[in-house]
mmCIF file of C-alpha atoms in Angstrom:
data_model
loop_
_atom_site.group_PDB
_atom_site.id
_atom_site.type_symbol
_atom_site.label_atom_id
_atom_site.label_comp_id
_atom_site.label_asym_id
_atom_site.label_seq_id
_atom_site.Cartn_x
_atom_site.Cartn_y
_atom_site.Cartn_z
ATOM 1 C CA MET A 184 -16.265 15.985 -9.994
ATOM 2 C CA ASP A 185 -13.217 17.849 -8.682
ATOM 3 C CA LEU A 186 -10.537 18.299 -11.336
ATOM 4 C CA ARG A 187 -7.807 18.410 -8.679
ATOM 5 C CA TYR A 188 -8.459 14.807 -7.669
ATOM 6 C CA THR A 189 -8.639 13.709 -11.301
ATOM 7 C CA VAL A 190 -5.191 15.230 -11.886
ATOM 8 C CA VAL A 191 -3.889 13.466 -8.751
ATOM 9 C CA GLY A 192 -5.335 10.181 -10.038
ATOM 10 C CA LEU A 193 -3.663 10.796 -13.402
ATOM 11 C CA LEU A 194 -0.298 11.400 -11.697
ATOM 12 C CA ILE A 195 -0.582 8.360 -9.438
ATOM 13 C CA GLY A 196 -1.678 6.110 -12.294
ATOM 14 C CA PHE A 197 1.255 7.362 -14.359
ATOM 15 C CA ILE A 198 3.738 6.555 -11.541
ATOM 16 C CA VAL A 199 2.264 3.094 -11.037
ATOM 17 C CA GLY A 200 2.362 2.346 -14.761
ATOM 18 C CA LEU A 201 5.938 3.587 -15.038
ATOM 19 C CA THR A 202 7.438 1.950 -11.928
ATOM 20 C CA GLY A 203 4.937 -0.682 -10.773
ATOM 21 C CA THR A 204 5.026 0.922 -7.318
ATOM 22 C CA GLY A 205 3.556 3.822 -5.445
ATOM 23 C CA ALA A 206 -0.270 3.839 -5.561
ATOM 24 C CA GLY A 207 -0.934 3.402 -1.859
ATOM 25 C CA SER A 208 2.280 5.061 -0.764
ATOM 26 C CA ILE A 209 1.782 8.318 -2.612
ATOM 27 C CA THR A 210 -2.008 8.871 -2.679
ATOM 28 C CA THR A 211 -2.536 9.583 1.016
ATOM 29 C CA PRO A 212 0.432 12.002 1.398
ATOM 30 C CA VAL A 213 -0.662 13.919 -1.706
ATOM 31 C CA LEU A 214 -4.253 14.197 -0.483
ATOM 32 C CA ILE A 215 -3.214 15.294 3.019
ATOM 33 C CA PHE A 216 -0.221 17.549 2.402
ATOM 34 C CA LEU A 217 -0.948 19.013 -1.045
ATOM 35 C CA LEU A 218 -4.744 19.151 -1.109
ATOM 36 C CA GLY A 219 -5.458 19.555 2.603
ATOM 37 C CA VAL A 220 -7.817 16.575 2.920
ATOM 38 C CA GLU A 221 -8.590 15.449 6.470
ATOM 39 C CA PRO A 222 -6.413 12.376 7.261
ATOM 40 C CA LYS A 223 -9.398 10.152 8.139
ATOM 41 C CA ILE A 224 -11.078 10.848 4.764
ATOM 42 C CA ALA A 225 -7.807 10.635 2.809
ATOM 43 C CA ILE A 226 -6.954 7.231 4.304
ATOM 44 C CA GLY A 227 -10.437 5.745 3.873
ATOM 45 C CA THR A 228 -10.776 6.991 0.301
ATOM 46 C CA ASP A 229 -7.292 5.758 -0.579
ATOM 47 C CA LEU A 230 -8.119 2.262 0.726
ATOM 48 C CA ALA A 231 -11.226 2.113 -1.485
ATOM 49 C CA TYR A 232 -9.259 3.510 -4.444
ATOM 50 C CA ALA A 233 -6.488 0.925 -3.977
ATOM 51 C CA THR A 234 -9.042 -1.907 -3.909
ATOM 52 C CA LEU A 235 -10.952 -0.894 -7.025
ATOM 53 C CA SER A 236 -7.889 0.069 -9.070
ATOM 54 C CA ARG A 237 -6.261 -3.335 -8.541
ATOM 55 C CA LEU A 238 -9.206 -5.631 -9.259
ATOM 56 C CA ALA A 239 -8.457 -5.935 -12.970
ATOM 57 C CA GLY A 240 -4.828 -6.754 -12.225
ATOM 58 C CA VAL A 241 -5.821 -9.715 -10.066
ATOM 59 C CA GLY A 242 -7.725 -11.265 -12.975
ATOM 60 C CA VAL A 243 -4.732 -10.887 -15.278
ATOM 61 C CA PHE A 244 -2.281 -12.500 -12.861
ATOM 62 C CA TRP A 245 -4.769 -15.255 -11.985
ATOM 63 C CA ARG A 246 -5.183 -16.259 -15.626
ATOM 64 C CA ARG A 247 -1.401 -16.359 -16.011
ATOM 65 C CA GLY A 248 -0.978 -18.537 -12.912
ATOM 66 C CA ARG A 249 1.172 -15.896 -11.207
ATOM 67 C CA ILE A 250 -0.531 -15.852 -7.802
ATOM 68 C CA GLU A 251 0.723 -17.955 -4.894
ATOM 69 C CA TRP A 252 -2.655 -18.424 -3.208
ATOM 70 C CA ARG A 253 -1.276 -20.209 -0.143
ATOM 71 C CA LEU A 254 0.815 -17.165 0.705
ATOM 72 C CA VAL A 255 -2.141 -14.862 0.033
ATOM 73 C CA LYS A 256 -4.208 -16.834 2.575
ATOM 74 C CA LEU A 257 -1.446 -16.933 5.198
ATOM 75 C CA LEU A 258 -0.674 -13.228 4.892
ATOM 76 C CA ALA A 259 -4.389 -12.420 5.028
ATOM 77 C CA LEU A 260 -4.789 -14.487 8.213
ATOM 78 C CA GLY A 261 -2.539 -11.924 9.842
ATOM 79 C CA SER A 262 -3.114 -8.752 7.834
ATOM 80 C CA VAL A 263 -6.924 -8.639 7.849
ATOM 81 C CA PRO A 264 -7.202 -8.923 11.663
ATOM 82 C CA GLY A 265 -4.299 -6.469 11.941
ATOM 83 C CA ALA A 266 -6.058 -3.894 9.760
ATOM 84 C CA LEU A 267 -9.308 -4.315 11.701
ATOM 85 C CA VAL A 268 -7.497 -3.940 15.026
ATOM 86 C CA GLY A 269 -5.860 -0.743 13.772
ATOM 87 C CA ILE A 270 -9.010 0.825 12.327
ATOM 88 C CA TRP A 271 -11.456 -0.106 15.069
ATOM 89 C CA GLY A 272 -8.858 0.394 17.777
ATOM 90 C CA LEU A 273 -8.496 4.048 16.781
ATOM 91 C CA TRP A 274 -12.262 4.408 16.616
ATOM 92 C CA GLY A 275 -12.598 2.881 20.091
ATOM 93 C CA LEU A 276 -9.946 5.198 21.534
ATOM 94 C CA HIS A 277 -11.761 8.179 20.099
ATOM 95 C CA ARG A 278 -15.226 7.139 21.222
ATOM 96 C CA TYR A 279 -14.613 5.408 24.548
ATOM 97 C CA GLY A 280 -11.115 6.480 25.503
ATOM 98 C CA HIS A 281 -11.847 10.199 25.382
ATOM 99 C CA VAL A 282 -8.956 10.776 22.994
ATOM 100 C CA SER A 283 -9.365 14.046 21.110
ATOM 101 C CA ASP A 284 -9.390 14.453 17.331
ATOM 102 C CA ALA A 285 -6.158 16.453 17.560
ATOM 103 C CA VAL A 286 -4.333 13.664 19.427
ATOM 104 C CA LEU A 287 -5.559 11.003 16.985
ATOM 105 C CA ARG A 288 -4.577 13.151 14.009
ATOM 106 C CA HIS A 289 -1.118 13.641 15.524
ATOM 107 C CA PHE A 290 -0.728 9.881 16.064
ATOM 108 C CA VAL A 291 -1.927 8.961 12.556
ATOM 109 C CA LEU A 292 0.378 11.506 10.905
ATOM 110 C CA HIS A 293 3.391 10.228 12.845
ATOM 111 C CA LEU A 294 2.595 6.587 12.023
ATOM 112 C CA LEU A 295 2.039 7.635 8.402
ATOM 113 C CA GLY A 296 5.458 9.303 8.370
ATOM 114 C CA PHE A 297 7.155 6.241 9.843
ATOM 115 C CA THR A 298 5.456 3.950 7.304
ATOM 116 C CA LEU A 299 6.470 6.185 4.397
ATOM 117 C CA VAL A 300 10.103 6.222 5.527
ATOM 118 C CA VAL A 301 10.114 2.426 5.921
ATOM 119 C CA SER A 302 8.433 2.024 2.503
ATOM 120 C CA ALA A 303 11.052 4.205 0.812
ATOM 121 C CA LEU A 304 13.917 1.880 1.782
ATOM 122 C CA PRO A 305 12.965 -1.265 -0.231
ATOM 123 C CA ILE A 306 12.009 0.885 -3.237
ATOM 124 C CA ALA A 307 15.435 2.546 -3.193
ATOM 125 C CA LEU A 308 17.263 -0.770 -2.678
ATOM 126 C CA LYS A 309 15.403 -2.380 -5.572
ATOM 127 C CA ALA A 310 16.722 0.377 -7.829
ATOM 128 C CA HIS A 311 20.304 -0.599 -6.993
ATOM 129 C CA PRO A 312 21.718 -3.385 -9.191
ATOM 130 C CA ARG A 313 23.521 -4.972 -6.227
ATOM 131 C CA PHE A 314 20.225 -5.654 -4.425
ATOM 132 C CA ALA A 315 17.836 -6.105 -7.353
ATOM 133 C CA GLU A 316 18.382 -9.885 -7.544
ATOM 134 C CA TRP A 317 19.147 -10.544 -3.890
ATOM 135 C CA ARG A 318 17.090 -13.309 -2.203
ATOM 136 C CA LEU A 319 16.849 -14.830 1.272
ATOM 137 C CA PRO A 320 14.318 -17.651 0.819
ATOM 138 C CA LEU A 321 13.920 -18.534 4.512
ATOM 139 C CA ALA A 322 10.533 -20.145 4.087
ATOM 140 C CA LEU A 323 10.676 -21.559 0.584
ATOM 141 C CA GLY A 324 9.306 -25.124 0.549
ATOM 142 C CA LYS A 325 8.751 -25.226 4.338
ATOM 143 C CA PRO A 326 5.003 -24.848 5.034
ATOM 144 C CA ARG A 327 5.246 -24.565 8.831
ATOM 145 C CA ARG A 328 8.008 -21.970 8.702
ATOM 146 C CA THR A 329 6.092 -20.104 6.004
ATOM 147 C CA ALA A 330 3.069 -19.815 8.294
ATOM 148 C CA TRP A 331 5.152 -18.724 11.307
ATOM 149 C CA ILE A 332 6.657 -15.907 9.252
ATOM 150 C CA ALA A 333 3.714 -14.861 7.068
ATOM 151 C CA ILE A 334 1.002 -14.515 9.722
ATOM 152 C CA PRO A 335 2.875 -12.271 12.214
ATOM 153 C CA VAL A 336 4.358 -10.165 9.408
ATOM 154 C CA GLY A 337 0.884 -9.869 7.904
ATOM 155 C CA PHE A 338 -0.587 -8.733 11.226
ATOM 156 C CA VAL A 339 1.988 -5.971 11.813
ATOM 157 C CA PHE A 340 1.979 -4.673 8.240
ATOM 158 C CA GLY A 341 -1.808 -5.041 8.020
ATOM 159 C CA MET A 342 -2.239 -2.833 11.075
ATOM 160 C CA MET A 343 0.007 -0.202 9.486
ATOM 161 C CA VAL A 344 -1.942 -0.335 6.221
ATOM 162 C CA GLY A 345 -5.285 -0.157 8.038
ATOM 163 C CA VAL A 346 -4.311 2.926 10.014
ATOM 164 C CA THR A 347 -2.357 4.786 7.300
ATOM 165 C CA SER A 348 -3.415 3.128 3.965
ATOM 166 C CA VAL A 349 0.302 3.222 3.067
ATOM 167 C CA GLY A 350 2.759 0.421 2.429
ATOM 168 C CA GLY A 351 0.685 -2.464 1.071
ATOM 169 C CA GLY A 352 2.918 -3.062 -1.936
ATOM 170 C CA ALA A 353 6.065 -1.376 -0.666
ATOM 171 C CA LEU A 354 6.108 -3.447 2.539
ATOM 172 C CA PHE A 355 4.619 -6.791 1.490
ATOM 173 C CA GLY A 356 6.342 -6.906 -1.911
ATOM 174 C CA PRO A 357 9.920 -7.088 -0.572
ATOM 175 C CA VAL A 358 8.887 -9.778 1.936
ATOM 176 C CA LEU A 359 7.458 -11.953 -0.833
ATOM 177 C CA LEU A 360 10.475 -11.349 -3.051
ATOM 178 C CA LEU A 361 13.328 -11.563 -0.542
ATOM 179 C CA VAL A 362 12.054 -13.767 2.300
ATOM 180 C CA PHE A 363 9.829 -16.211 0.427
ATOM 181 C CA GLY A 364 11.937 -16.202 -2.746
ATOM 182 C CA LEU A 365 9.124 -15.682 -5.255
ATOM 183 C CA GLY A 366 9.906 -14.608 -8.795
ATOM 184 C CA ALA A 367 9.346 -10.975 -9.724
ATOM 185 C CA THR A 368 6.087 -11.514 -11.638
ATOM 186 C CA THR A 369 4.681 -13.921 -9.040
ATOM 187 C CA THR A 370 5.593 -11.430 -6.314
ATOM 188 C CA ILE A 371 3.579 -8.698 -8.042
ATOM 189 C CA GLY A 372 0.644 -11.041 -8.682
ATOM 190 C CA THR A 373 0.591 -12.400 -5.127
ATOM 191 C CA GLU A 374 0.968 -8.955 -3.584
ATOM 192 C CA THR A 375 -1.808 -7.575 -5.804
ATOM 193 C CA ALA A 376 -4.242 -10.358 -4.868
ATOM 194 C CA HIS A 377 -3.456 -9.968 -1.173
ATOM 195 C CA ALA A 378 -3.709 -6.171 -1.373
ATOM 196 C CA VAL A 379 -7.209 -6.318 -2.861
ATOM 197 C CA LEU A 380 -8.337 -8.531 0.011
ATOM 198 C CA LEU A 381 -6.629 -6.445 2.697
ATOM 199 C CA THR A 382 -7.588 -2.992 1.435
ATOM 200 C CA GLY A 383 -11.082 -4.229 0.566
ATOM 201 C CA VAL A 384 -11.785 -5.267 4.153
ATOM 202 C CA ALA A 385 -10.223 -2.053 5.455
ATOM 203 C CA ALA A 386 -12.278 0.017 2.990
ATOM 204 C CA LEU A 387 -15.507 -1.682 4.096
ATOM 205 C CA SER A 388 -14.709 -0.711 7.678
ATOM 206 C CA ASN A 389 -14.293 2.879 6.526
ATOM 207 C CA VAL A 390 -17.664 2.686 4.760
ATOM 208 C CA VAL A 391 -19.221 1.839 8.133
ATOM 209 C CA LEU A 392 -17.255 4.632 9.840
ATOM 210 C CA LYS A 393 -18.125 7.110 7.051
ATOM 211 C CA GLY A 394 -14.477 7.660 6.164
ATOM 212 C CA ILE A 395 -14.812 7.673 2.346
ATOM 213 C CA ASP A 396 -15.474 10.629 0.044
ATOM 214 C CA TYR A 397 -17.188 8.966 -2.935
ATOM 215 C CA ALA A 398 -16.918 11.986 -5.238
ATOM 216 C CA MET A 399 -13.175 12.109 -4.582
ATOM 217 C CA LEU A 400 -12.941 8.355 -5.164
ATOM 218 C CA GLY A 401 -14.653 8.637 -8.550
ATOM 219 C CA SER A 402 -12.382 11.502 -9.608
ATOM 220 C CA LEU A 403 -9.251 9.566 -8.612
ATOM 221 C CA LEU A 404 -10.346 6.512 -10.596
ATOM 222 C CA LEU A 405 -11.246 8.651 -13.604
ATOM 223 C CA GLY A 406 -7.718 10.039 -13.778
ATOM 224 C CA SER A 407 -5.798 6.899 -12.846
ATOM 225 C CA ILE A 408 -6.902 4.768 -15.808
ATOM 226 C CA PRO A 409 -5.389 6.934 -18.598
ATOM 227 C CA GLY A 410 -2.433 7.745 -16.327
ATOM 228 C CA GLU A 411 -1.563 4.089 -15.848
ATOM 229 C CA LEU A 412 -1.938 3.383 -19.562
ATOM 230 C CA LEU A 413 0.429 6.258 -20.384
ATOM 231 C CA GLY A 414 2.941 5.187 -17.731
ATOM 232 C CA SER A 415 2.898 1.585 -18.947
ATOM 233 C CA TYR A 416 3.495 2.751 -22.522
ATOM 234 C CA LEU A 417 6.470 4.917 -21.521
ATOM 235 C CA CYS A 418 7.847 2.273 -19.178
ATOM 236 C CA VAL A 419 9.661 0.489 -21.980
ATOM 237 C CA LYS A 420 11.296 3.766 -23.051
ATOM 238 C CA THR A 421 12.292 5.109 -19.638
ATOM 239 C CA ALA A 422 15.018 3.937 -17.258
ATOM 240 C CA GLU A 423 13.251 2.311 -14.308
ATOM 241 C CA ARG A 424 15.977 2.730 -11.678
ATOM 242 C CA PRO A 425 16.120 6.548 -11.724
ATOM 243 C CA MET A 426 12.333 6.691 -11.461
ATOM 244 C CA ARG A 427 12.354 4.359 -8.456
ATOM 245 C CA LEU A 428 14.994 6.485 -6.768
ATOM 246 C CA VAL A 429 12.935 9.627 -7.366
ATOM 247 C CA LEU A 430 9.868 7.889 -5.929
ATOM 248 C CA ALA A 431 11.853 6.727 -2.882
ATOM 249 C CA VAL A 432 13.084 10.287 -2.257
ATOM 250 C CA VAL A 433 9.534 11.656 -2.529
ATOM 251 C CA LEU A 434 8.269 9.058 -0.039
ATOM 252 C CA LEU A 435 11.152 9.773 2.325
ATOM 253 C CA LEU A 436 10.548 13.539 2.268
ATOM 254 C CA SER A 437 6.806 13.037 2.693
ATOM 255 C CA GLY A 438 7.449 10.747 5.640
ATOM 256 C CA LEU A 439 9.749 13.236 7.316
ATOM 257 C CA LYS A 440 7.181 15.973 6.780
ATOM 258 C CA ALA A 441 4.497 13.832 8.416
ATOM 259 C CA VAL A 442 6.755 13.052 11.390
ATOM 260 C CA VAL A 443 7.453 16.720 12.108
ATOM 261 C CA ALA A 444 3.860 17.840 11.366
#
């Protein structure tokens, strides 16, 4: 067990418990830029970590009836193929396209940076009272329109998550909240259920491609459980908006660092 990864897991769990956001968006940048983990291993391990750390949450939201399963299925119809295209597409370029490790690393870091910057925007907007309750329910109560929106959005975002492991909650959450008009709790429940499915499939692909460090994964999980409990306890005593703004700034700076890396 590496204490560094346990401390990282503790920090990430604390942020998630305090703000309800940030697990996928902050784990990979921390592993790559602070601890020097190879991007391929950081992304694969983060996908497995995101899957396992959210399983319990799915059960809670399911029992409370806070998961919109139709939307989960429609998003997954796009996101799962998107993630597989991203993961295996990169593998194919490396193996059959004679693309070097350096070029792939450069591409992944730039896409990671772009995804982090995009993820920071909805987190920052949600912290502003003017946008916190804003809705644009384009597809609410219209099954055909719901499918036409959910599947393509799922494919694009799923590809980004598969390649970078970043943005599952930060990208899909605002779509569920603003576009499909779900309530806040149902948005979190639906996004959590979909994320487990998406990151689970992506993590299995990384198992095949040997992109997961299992010792690191265990250390992250060991730290995240007490961290999330502590963050959840302090959540009721801490102003949420300033914390979301701080998180958005961290993601933005991390994204810019990845872009210029």
